[in-house]
XYZ file of C-alpha atoms in Angstrom:
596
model
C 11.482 74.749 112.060
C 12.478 75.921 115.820
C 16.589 75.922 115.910
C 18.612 75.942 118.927
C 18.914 79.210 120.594
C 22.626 78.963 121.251
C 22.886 78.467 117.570
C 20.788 81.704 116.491
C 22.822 83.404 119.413
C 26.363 81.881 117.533
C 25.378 83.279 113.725
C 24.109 86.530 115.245
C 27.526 86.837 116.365
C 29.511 85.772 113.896
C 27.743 87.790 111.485
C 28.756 91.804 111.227
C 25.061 93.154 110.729
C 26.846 96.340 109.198
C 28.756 94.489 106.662
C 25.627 92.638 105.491
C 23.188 95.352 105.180
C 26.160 97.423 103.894
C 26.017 95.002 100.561
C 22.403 95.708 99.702
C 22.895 99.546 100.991
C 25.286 102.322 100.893
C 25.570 103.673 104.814
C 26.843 106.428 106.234
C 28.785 106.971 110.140
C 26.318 108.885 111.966
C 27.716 108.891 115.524
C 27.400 105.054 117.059
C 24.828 104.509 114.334
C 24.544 103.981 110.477
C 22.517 105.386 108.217
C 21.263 105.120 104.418
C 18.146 105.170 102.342
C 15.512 102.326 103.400
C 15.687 99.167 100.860
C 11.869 98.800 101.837
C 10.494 101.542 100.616
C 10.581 104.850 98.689
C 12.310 107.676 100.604
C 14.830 110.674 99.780
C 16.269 111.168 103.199
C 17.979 108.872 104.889
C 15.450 107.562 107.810
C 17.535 103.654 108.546
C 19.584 103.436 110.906
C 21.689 99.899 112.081
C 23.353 99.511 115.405
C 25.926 97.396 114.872
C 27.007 97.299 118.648
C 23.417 96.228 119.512
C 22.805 93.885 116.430
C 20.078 95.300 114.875
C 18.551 97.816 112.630
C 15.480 100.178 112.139
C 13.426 102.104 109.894
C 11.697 105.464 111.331
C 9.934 105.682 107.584
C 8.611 102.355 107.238
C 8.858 100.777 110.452
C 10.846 97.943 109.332
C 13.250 96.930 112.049
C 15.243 92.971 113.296
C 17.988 91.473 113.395
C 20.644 90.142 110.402
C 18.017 86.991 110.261
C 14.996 89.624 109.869
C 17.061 91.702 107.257
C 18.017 88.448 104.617
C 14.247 87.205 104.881
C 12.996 90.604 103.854
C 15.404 91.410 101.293
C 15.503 88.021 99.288
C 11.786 87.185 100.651
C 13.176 83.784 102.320
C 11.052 82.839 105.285
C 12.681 81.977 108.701
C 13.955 78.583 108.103
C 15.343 79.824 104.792
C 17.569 83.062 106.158
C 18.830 81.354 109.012
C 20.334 78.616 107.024
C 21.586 81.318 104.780
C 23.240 83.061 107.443
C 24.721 79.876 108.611
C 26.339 79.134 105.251
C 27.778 82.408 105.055
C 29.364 82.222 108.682
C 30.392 78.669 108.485
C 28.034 77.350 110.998
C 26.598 74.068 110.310
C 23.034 73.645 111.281
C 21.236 70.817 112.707
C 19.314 68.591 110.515
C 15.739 69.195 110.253
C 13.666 67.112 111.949
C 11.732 64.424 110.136
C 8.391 66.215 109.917
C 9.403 69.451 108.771
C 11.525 68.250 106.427
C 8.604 66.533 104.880
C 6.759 69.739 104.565
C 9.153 70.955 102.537
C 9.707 68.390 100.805
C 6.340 68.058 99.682
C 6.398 72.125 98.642
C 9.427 71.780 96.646
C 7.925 68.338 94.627
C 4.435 70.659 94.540
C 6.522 73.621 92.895
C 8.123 70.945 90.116
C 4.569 69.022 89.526
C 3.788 72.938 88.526
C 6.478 73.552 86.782
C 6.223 70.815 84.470
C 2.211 71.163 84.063
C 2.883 74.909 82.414
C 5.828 73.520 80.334
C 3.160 71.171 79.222
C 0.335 73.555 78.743
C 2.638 76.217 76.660
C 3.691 73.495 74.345
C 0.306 72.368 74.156
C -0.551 76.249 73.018
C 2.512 76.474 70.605
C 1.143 72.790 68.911
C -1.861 71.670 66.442
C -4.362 71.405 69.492
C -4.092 75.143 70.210
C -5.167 76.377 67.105
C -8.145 77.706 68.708
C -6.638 78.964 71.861
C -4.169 80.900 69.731
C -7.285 82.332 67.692
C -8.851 83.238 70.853
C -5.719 84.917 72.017
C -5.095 86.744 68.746
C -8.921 88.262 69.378
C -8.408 89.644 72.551
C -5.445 90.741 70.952
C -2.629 89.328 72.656
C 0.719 89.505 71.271
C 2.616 86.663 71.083
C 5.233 88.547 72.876
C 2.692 88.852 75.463
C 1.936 84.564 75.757
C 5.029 83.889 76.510
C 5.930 86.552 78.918
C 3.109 85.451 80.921
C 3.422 81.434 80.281
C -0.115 81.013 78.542
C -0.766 77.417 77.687
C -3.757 74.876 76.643
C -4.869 72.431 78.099
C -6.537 69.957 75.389
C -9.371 68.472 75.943
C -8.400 65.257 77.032
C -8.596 63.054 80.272
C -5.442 61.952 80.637
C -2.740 64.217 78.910
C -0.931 65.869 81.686
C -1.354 62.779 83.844
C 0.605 61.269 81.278
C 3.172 64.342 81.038
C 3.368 64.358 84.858
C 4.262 60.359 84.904
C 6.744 60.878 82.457
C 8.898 63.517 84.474
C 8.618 61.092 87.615
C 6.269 63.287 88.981
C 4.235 61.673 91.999
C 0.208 62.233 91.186
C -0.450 62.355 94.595
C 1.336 65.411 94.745
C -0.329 66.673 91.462
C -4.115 65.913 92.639
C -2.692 67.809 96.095
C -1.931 71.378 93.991
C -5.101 70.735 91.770
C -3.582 69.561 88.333
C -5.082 66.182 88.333
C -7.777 64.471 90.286
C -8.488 60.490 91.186
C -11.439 58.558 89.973
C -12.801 55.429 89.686
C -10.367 54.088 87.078
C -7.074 56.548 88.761
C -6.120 59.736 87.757
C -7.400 62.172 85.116
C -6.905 66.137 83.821
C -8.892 68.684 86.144
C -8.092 70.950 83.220
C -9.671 70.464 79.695
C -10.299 72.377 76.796
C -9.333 75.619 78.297
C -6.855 78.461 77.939
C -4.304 78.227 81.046
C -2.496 81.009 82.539
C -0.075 80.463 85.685
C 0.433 82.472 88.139
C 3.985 82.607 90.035
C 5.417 83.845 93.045
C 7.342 86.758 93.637
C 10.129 84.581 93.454
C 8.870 82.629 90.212
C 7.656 79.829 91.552
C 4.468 78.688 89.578
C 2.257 78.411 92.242
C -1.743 78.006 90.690
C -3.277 78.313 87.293
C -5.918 79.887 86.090
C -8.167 78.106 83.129
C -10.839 80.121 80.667
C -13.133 77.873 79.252
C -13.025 78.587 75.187
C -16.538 77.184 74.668
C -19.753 77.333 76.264
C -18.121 75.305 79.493
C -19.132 76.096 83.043
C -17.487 77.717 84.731
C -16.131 80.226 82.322
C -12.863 80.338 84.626
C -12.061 77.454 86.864
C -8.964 78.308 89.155
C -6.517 76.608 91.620
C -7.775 76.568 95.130
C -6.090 76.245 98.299
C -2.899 73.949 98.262
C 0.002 73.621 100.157
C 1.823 76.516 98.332
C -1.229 78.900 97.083
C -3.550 79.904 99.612
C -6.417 81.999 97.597
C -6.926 85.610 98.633
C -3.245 85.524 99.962
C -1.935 86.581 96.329
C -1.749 88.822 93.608
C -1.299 88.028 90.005
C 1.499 89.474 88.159
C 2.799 90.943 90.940
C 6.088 89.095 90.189
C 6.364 91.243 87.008
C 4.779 94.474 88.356
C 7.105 94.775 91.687
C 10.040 95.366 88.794
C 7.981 98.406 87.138
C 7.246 100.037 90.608
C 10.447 100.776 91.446
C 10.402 104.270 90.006
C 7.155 105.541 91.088
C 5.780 103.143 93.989
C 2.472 102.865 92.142
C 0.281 99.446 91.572
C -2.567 99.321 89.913
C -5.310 96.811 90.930
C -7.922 95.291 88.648
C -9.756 91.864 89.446
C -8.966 89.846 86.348
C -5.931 87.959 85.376
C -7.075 88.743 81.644
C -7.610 92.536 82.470
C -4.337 92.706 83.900
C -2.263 90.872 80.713
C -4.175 93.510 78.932
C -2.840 96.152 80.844
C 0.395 95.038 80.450
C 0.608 95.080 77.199
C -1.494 98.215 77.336
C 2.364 99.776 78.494
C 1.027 99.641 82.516
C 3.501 97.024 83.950
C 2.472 97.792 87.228
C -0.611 96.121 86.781
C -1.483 92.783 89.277
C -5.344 91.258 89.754
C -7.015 89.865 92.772
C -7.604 86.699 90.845
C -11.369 86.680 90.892
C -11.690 86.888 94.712
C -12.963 89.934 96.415
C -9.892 91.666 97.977
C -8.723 91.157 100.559
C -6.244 92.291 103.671
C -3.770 89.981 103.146
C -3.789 91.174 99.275
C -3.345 94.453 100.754
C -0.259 93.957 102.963
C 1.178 92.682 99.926
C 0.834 95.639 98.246
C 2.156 97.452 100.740
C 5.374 96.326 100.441
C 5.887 97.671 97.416
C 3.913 100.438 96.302
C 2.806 103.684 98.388
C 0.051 105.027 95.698
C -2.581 101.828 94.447
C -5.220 102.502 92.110
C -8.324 100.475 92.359
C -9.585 100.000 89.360
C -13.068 98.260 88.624
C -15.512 96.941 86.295
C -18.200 99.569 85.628
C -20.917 97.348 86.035
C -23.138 97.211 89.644
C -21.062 94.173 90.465
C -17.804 96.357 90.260
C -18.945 98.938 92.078
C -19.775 96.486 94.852
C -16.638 94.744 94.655
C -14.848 98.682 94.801
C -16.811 99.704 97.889
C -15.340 96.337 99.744
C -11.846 96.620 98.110
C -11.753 100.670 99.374
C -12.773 99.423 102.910
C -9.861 97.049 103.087
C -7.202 99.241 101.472
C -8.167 102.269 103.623
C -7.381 100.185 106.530
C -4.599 97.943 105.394
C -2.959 100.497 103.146
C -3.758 103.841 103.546
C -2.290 104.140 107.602
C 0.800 103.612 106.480
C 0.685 106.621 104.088
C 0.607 105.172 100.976
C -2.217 106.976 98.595
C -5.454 105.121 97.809
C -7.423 106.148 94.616
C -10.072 104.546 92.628
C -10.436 104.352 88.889
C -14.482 104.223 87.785
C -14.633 102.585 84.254
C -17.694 103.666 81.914
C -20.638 101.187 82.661
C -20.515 97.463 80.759
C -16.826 98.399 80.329
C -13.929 96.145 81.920
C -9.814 97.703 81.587
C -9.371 94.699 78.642
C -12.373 96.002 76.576
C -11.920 99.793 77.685
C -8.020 99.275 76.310
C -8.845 97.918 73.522
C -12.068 100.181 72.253
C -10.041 103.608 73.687
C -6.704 103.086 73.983
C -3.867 103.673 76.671
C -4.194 107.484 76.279
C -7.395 107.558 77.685
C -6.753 104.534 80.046
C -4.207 106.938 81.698
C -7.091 109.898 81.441
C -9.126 107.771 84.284
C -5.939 107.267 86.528
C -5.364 110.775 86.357
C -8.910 111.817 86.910
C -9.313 108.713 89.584
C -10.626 110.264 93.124
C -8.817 109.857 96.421
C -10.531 106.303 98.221
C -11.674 108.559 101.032
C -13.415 111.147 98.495
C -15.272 107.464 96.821
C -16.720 106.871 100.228
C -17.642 109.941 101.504
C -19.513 110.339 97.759
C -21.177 107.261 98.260
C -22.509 108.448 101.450
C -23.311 111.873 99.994
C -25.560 110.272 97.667
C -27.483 108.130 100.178
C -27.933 111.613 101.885
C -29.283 113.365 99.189
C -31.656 110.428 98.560
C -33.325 111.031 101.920
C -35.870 113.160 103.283
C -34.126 114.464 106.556
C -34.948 118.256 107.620
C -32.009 120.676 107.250
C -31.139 120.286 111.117
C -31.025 116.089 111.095
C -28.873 116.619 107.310
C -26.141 118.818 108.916
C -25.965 116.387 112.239
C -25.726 113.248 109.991
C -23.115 114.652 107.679
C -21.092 115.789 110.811
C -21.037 112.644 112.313
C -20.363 110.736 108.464
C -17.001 113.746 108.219
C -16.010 112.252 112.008
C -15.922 108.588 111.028
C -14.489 108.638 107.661
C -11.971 111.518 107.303
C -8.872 112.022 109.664
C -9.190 114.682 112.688
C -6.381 117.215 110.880
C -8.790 116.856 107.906
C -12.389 117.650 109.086
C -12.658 120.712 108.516
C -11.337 120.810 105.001
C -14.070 117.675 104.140
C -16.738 120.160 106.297
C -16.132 122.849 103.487
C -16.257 119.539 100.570
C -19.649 118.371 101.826
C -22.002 121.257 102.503
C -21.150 122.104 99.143
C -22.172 118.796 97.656
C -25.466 119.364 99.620
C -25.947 122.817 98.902
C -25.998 123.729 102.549
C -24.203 126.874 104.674
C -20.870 125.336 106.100
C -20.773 127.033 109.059
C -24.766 125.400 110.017
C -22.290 122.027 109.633
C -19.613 123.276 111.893
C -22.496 124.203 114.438
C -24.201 120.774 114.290
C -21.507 119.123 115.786
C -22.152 120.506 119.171
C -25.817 119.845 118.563
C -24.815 116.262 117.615
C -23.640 115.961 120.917
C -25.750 114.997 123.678
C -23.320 115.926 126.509
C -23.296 119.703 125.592
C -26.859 119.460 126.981
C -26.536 117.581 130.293
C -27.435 119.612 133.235
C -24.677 121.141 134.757
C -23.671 120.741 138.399
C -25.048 123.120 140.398
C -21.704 122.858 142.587
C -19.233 125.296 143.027
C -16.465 122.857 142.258
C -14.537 122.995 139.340
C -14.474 119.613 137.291
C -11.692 117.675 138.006
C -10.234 114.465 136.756
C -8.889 111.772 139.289
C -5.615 109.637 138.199
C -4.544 106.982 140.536
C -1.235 107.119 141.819
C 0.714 104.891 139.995
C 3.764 104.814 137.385
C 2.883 105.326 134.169
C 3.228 102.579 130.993
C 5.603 104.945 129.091
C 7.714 106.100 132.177
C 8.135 103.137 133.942
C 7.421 99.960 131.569
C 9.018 101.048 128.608
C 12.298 102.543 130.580
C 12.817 99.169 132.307
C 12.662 97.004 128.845
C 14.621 99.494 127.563
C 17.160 99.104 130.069
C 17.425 95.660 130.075
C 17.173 95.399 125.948
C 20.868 97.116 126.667
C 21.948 94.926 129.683
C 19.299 91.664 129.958
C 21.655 90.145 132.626
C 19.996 92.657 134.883
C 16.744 91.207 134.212
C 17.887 88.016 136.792
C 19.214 90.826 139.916
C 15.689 93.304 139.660
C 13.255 90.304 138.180
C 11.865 89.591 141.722
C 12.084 93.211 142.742
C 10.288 94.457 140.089
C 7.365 92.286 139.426
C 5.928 91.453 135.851
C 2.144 92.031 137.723
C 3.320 95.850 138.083
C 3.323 96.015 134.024
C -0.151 97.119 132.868
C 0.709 96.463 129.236
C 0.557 93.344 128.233
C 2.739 93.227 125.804
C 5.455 95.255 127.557
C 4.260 92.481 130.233
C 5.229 89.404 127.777
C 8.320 90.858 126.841
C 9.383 91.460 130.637
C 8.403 88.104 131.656
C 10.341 86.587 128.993
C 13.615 88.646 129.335
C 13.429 87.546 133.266
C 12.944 84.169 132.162
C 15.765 83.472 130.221
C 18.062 86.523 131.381
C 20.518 83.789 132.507
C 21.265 82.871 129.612
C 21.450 86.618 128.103
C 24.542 88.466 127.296
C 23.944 91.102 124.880
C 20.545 93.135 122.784
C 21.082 90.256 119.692
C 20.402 87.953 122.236
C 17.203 89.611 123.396
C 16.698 89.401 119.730
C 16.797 85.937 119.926
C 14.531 84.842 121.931
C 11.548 86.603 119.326
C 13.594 85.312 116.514
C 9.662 83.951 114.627
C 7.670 86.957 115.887
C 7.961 89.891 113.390
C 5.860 91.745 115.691
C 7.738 91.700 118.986
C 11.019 92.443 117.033
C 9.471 95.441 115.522
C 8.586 96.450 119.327
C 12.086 95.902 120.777
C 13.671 97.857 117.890
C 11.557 100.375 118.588
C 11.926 100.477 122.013
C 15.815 99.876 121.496
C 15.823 103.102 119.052
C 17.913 105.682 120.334
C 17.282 109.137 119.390
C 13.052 108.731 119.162
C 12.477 106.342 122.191
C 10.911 108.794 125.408
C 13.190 106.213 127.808
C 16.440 107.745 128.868
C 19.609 106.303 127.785
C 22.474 105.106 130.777
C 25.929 104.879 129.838
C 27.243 102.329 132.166
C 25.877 99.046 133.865
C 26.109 101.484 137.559
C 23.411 104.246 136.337
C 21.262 101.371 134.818
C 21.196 99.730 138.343
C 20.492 103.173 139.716
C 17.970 103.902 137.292
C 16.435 100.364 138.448
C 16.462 100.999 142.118
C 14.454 104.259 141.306
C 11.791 102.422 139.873
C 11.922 99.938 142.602
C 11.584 102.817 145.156
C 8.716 104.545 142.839
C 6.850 101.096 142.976
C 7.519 100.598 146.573
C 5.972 104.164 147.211
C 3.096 103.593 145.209
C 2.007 100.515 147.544
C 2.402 102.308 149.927
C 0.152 104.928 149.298
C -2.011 102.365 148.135
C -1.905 100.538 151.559
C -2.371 103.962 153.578
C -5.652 104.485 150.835
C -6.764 101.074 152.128
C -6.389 101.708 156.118
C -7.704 105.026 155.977
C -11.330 103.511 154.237
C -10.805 100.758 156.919
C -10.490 103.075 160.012
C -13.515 104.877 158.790
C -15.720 102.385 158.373
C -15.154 100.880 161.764
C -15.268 104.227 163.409
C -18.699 104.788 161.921
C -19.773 101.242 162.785
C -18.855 101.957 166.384
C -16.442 99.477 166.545
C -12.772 99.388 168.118
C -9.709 100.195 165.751
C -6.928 97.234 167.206
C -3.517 98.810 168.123
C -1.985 96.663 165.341
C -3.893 98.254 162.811
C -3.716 101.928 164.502
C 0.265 101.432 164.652
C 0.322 100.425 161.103
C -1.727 103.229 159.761
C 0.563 105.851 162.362
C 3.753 104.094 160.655
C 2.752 104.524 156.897
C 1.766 108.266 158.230
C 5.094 108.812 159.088
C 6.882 107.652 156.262
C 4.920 109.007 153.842
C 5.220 112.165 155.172
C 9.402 112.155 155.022
């Protein structure tokens, strides 16, 4: 739901952003600033600062950074909506009512959430009864504690048509709603049970909401494991199972560990590794990833032995090294023995040697450059063509600071002279053998005159991120067509826009109150002691600092006009034509200014 800007403007200031974060972490004065350990990730020194003059804080670890809205949704994982009508409760402000469709929308989550609820209820006292005699046996095999079943909610569903639908009625539960998160589904005759005869498992939110379910078929049904798809409050390759549980255990060591089964992962569990969540059965994915990030800064990948695992590992590595690995968490990958899974691997060896493979698990970039290795060795390339082609497979995979130390790595996996691989990269290179200029001018490299992004653009936002009223006296002066990023271009436009109505930096704030990315950007920008724009004490040097840029500007068109008269005057000169007086006095004028 969009609120009110005046209203986001009126909590912002009635809430003390220092006081708040102050409850959930101890700070420390540090000149204007405050300081303390992150509460979003793992650190020893003190890298988060909050400005409470300027309404806002910032991580220079993790890059977390917003407002006192921003700070409530990621500490209690609320979404928008949610924190701001926390905030408002807490400084007495009273909202206005939703409108009619959003309140539907959630509506229909929270009846979606209760239809869930009640279906596992159902399911574990289904498990517990006569009917799951043969759930619990299967259970008991895999060895399963019973500890473990109810710490994870197992249930059965019998195998009947119209059990839960009868269950659901009972607790006034719509079935509309039901069929809508995949418990029940209409027919001919109404309703009936999407789940029979199978072993359920739910999964949860990280605030324990149950959320899907996950069904193993206990005889020779098809599928073996039929799961929730896409509703209104699960969206499939957008989760992680267990991670409600895990994100407890991670707190000491910031380590996850990633298999693709739900059953794997109960096993592990028990197994002693809490920090244990699945993919449930999809192929993983970013959005998996970014969840993962948020809690852990070392993820093991861990894998089926099989062909199909080592597939599904390749994929995963991709998506972590991108999603995960930038960031500076640690990436490694745990290869199982062949036919092996982590439940049967646990349960034939043990947690001892379980925690032999994590500690024996290579880096993810070490996997992939292996991988490559071996499709190398496979080949039939001459020495030459081997050295180029493991070059250029060192250039795309490993980080620059890092080449040469993967150089020294992979000439000795293919048993060839380092130094021949250093050498290929200029032989890899086609432009070392262009033919040189027979000129006796040194190479040069033209820049157009202009202002550059992180002089000009960045100092101006940052100016105005302090003092946005200036935004409405320098808006026409400085135009947002002078801004060649376009995001520094957005955020211009839009302080201009509404600088009116702007008093202070919570109110810039404001106005990118839903866009996690542009607040990260202007706390950023707004950061004191990092940013490369220079800081003005008082609303006078800002102005000054302004007019500079409008003079720089104002100087660059101009030298961009004279560019334009001069190729003008030439070209009619060598045409034989006449050069007017008005265009010969405008050329003389710029001449003379330019030269003062």
């Amino acid at each position: 739901m969009r609120y009110d800007q005046g209203v986001l403007r009126e909590i912002r200031a009635r809430v003390d952003i220092a006081a708040l974060i102050g409850s959930y972490v101890p700070l420390k004065k540090r000149g204007n600033d405050l300081v303390g350990l992150c509460p979003f990730h793992a650190e020893k020194t003190p890298s988060f600062h909050v400005h409470p003059d300027r309404g806002f804080f910032k991580c220079f670890g993790c890059g977390a950074g917003g407002d006192a809205i921003t700070f409530v949704q990621k500490s209690e994982n609320l979404d928008f909506a949610e924190a701001v009508r926390a905030l408002a409760s807490k400084a007495g402000i009273e909202l206005q009512p939703e409108n009619p469709r959003a309140a539907r929308v959630r509506s229909e989550r929270e009846a979606m959430y209760e239809s869930n609820r009640v279906a596992a209820a159902y399911f574990a006292r289904m498990l517990a009864g006569e009917l799951g005699a043969r759930a619990r046996a299967y259970c008991s095999r895999r060895g399963f504690s019973n500890e473990t079943l109810e710490r994870f909610g197992f249930g059965y569903a019998p195998d009947s048509w119209s059990g839960l639908v009868t269950e659901l009625q009972s607790n006034g539960i719509d079935l509309t709603i039901a069929a809508k998160a995949g418990l029940v589904k209409a027919g001919q005759r109404g309703y009936y049970d999407f789940y029979r005869n199978r072993l359920m498992v739910p999964t949860y939110s990280t605030t324990g909401e149950v959320i899907a379910f996950g069904g193993r078929a206990l005889g020779d049904g098809e599928p073996k494991y039929l799961n929730t798809s896409t509703t209104p409050v699960y969206t499939k390759g957008h989760h992680l199972f267990a991670l409600n549980l895990a994100r407890k255990a991670v707190q000491n060591d910031r380590t996850l560990i990633v298999v693709e089964g739900y059953l794997d992962c109960i096993a592990l569990h028990q197994a002693g590794f809490q920090n244990a969540v699945a993919a449930l059965g999809t192929s993983f994915t970013a959005e998996q990833a970014a969840e993962l990030r948020k809690y852990a800064e070392y993820v093991f990948l861990c894998f089926d032995g099989d062909a199909a695992g080592s597939a599904a590992a390749t994929k995963a590595i991709d998506v972590a090294s991108k999603e995960i690995e930038h960031t500076g968490s640690s990436v490694r990958i745990v290869l199982l023995p062949p036919g092996d899974d982590p439940d049967s691997f646990i349960r034939g060896k043990g947690s001892a040697a379980f925690q032999t493979l994590l500690d024996e698990a290579k880096l993810a970039l070490e996997f992939r450059i292996d991988a490559e290795i071996d499709r190398l060795r496979a080949g039939f390339e001459s020495p030459s063509r081997l050295n180029q082609r493991a070059e250029s497979l060192i250039r795309r995979l490993a980080p620059r600071e890092e080449w040469d130390r993967w150089r020294v790595y992979v000439a000795g996996r293919l048993q060839v002279n380092v130094d021949d691989l250093r050498n290929s990269r200029f032989l890899a290179d086609s432009a070392n053998f262009a033919p040189h200029s027979k000129t006796a001018f040194a190479p040069s490299r033209h820049v157009a005159a202009s202002v550059e992004p992180l002089s000009f653009e960045r100092e101006v936002l940052s100016i105005l991120l302090e003092e946005p009223a200036l935004g409405k006296e320098y808006g026409e002066r400085i135009g947002a067509a002078r801004f060649r990023n376009e995001v520094y271009r957005r955020v211009y436009e839009r302080i201009v826009e509404a600088a009116g109505m702007l008093n202070s930096t919570a109110d810039v704030f404001g106005l990118f109150a839903e866009d996690q990315g542009m607040l990260d950007l202007l706390a950023e920008i707004g950061r004191r002691d990092r940013s490369s724009a220079v800081r003005y004490g008082d609303t006078e040097e800002r102005r000054a600092h302004l007019q500079r840029v409008v003079e720089r500007l104002q100087l660059e068109d101009e030298r961009r006009r004279y560019r334009e008269l001069s190729d003008l005057i030439d070209e009619r000169l060598a045409d034989g034509k006449m050069v007017s007086e008005e265009l010969r006095g405008e050329f003389e004028a710029l001449v003379a200014k330019l030269k003062r």
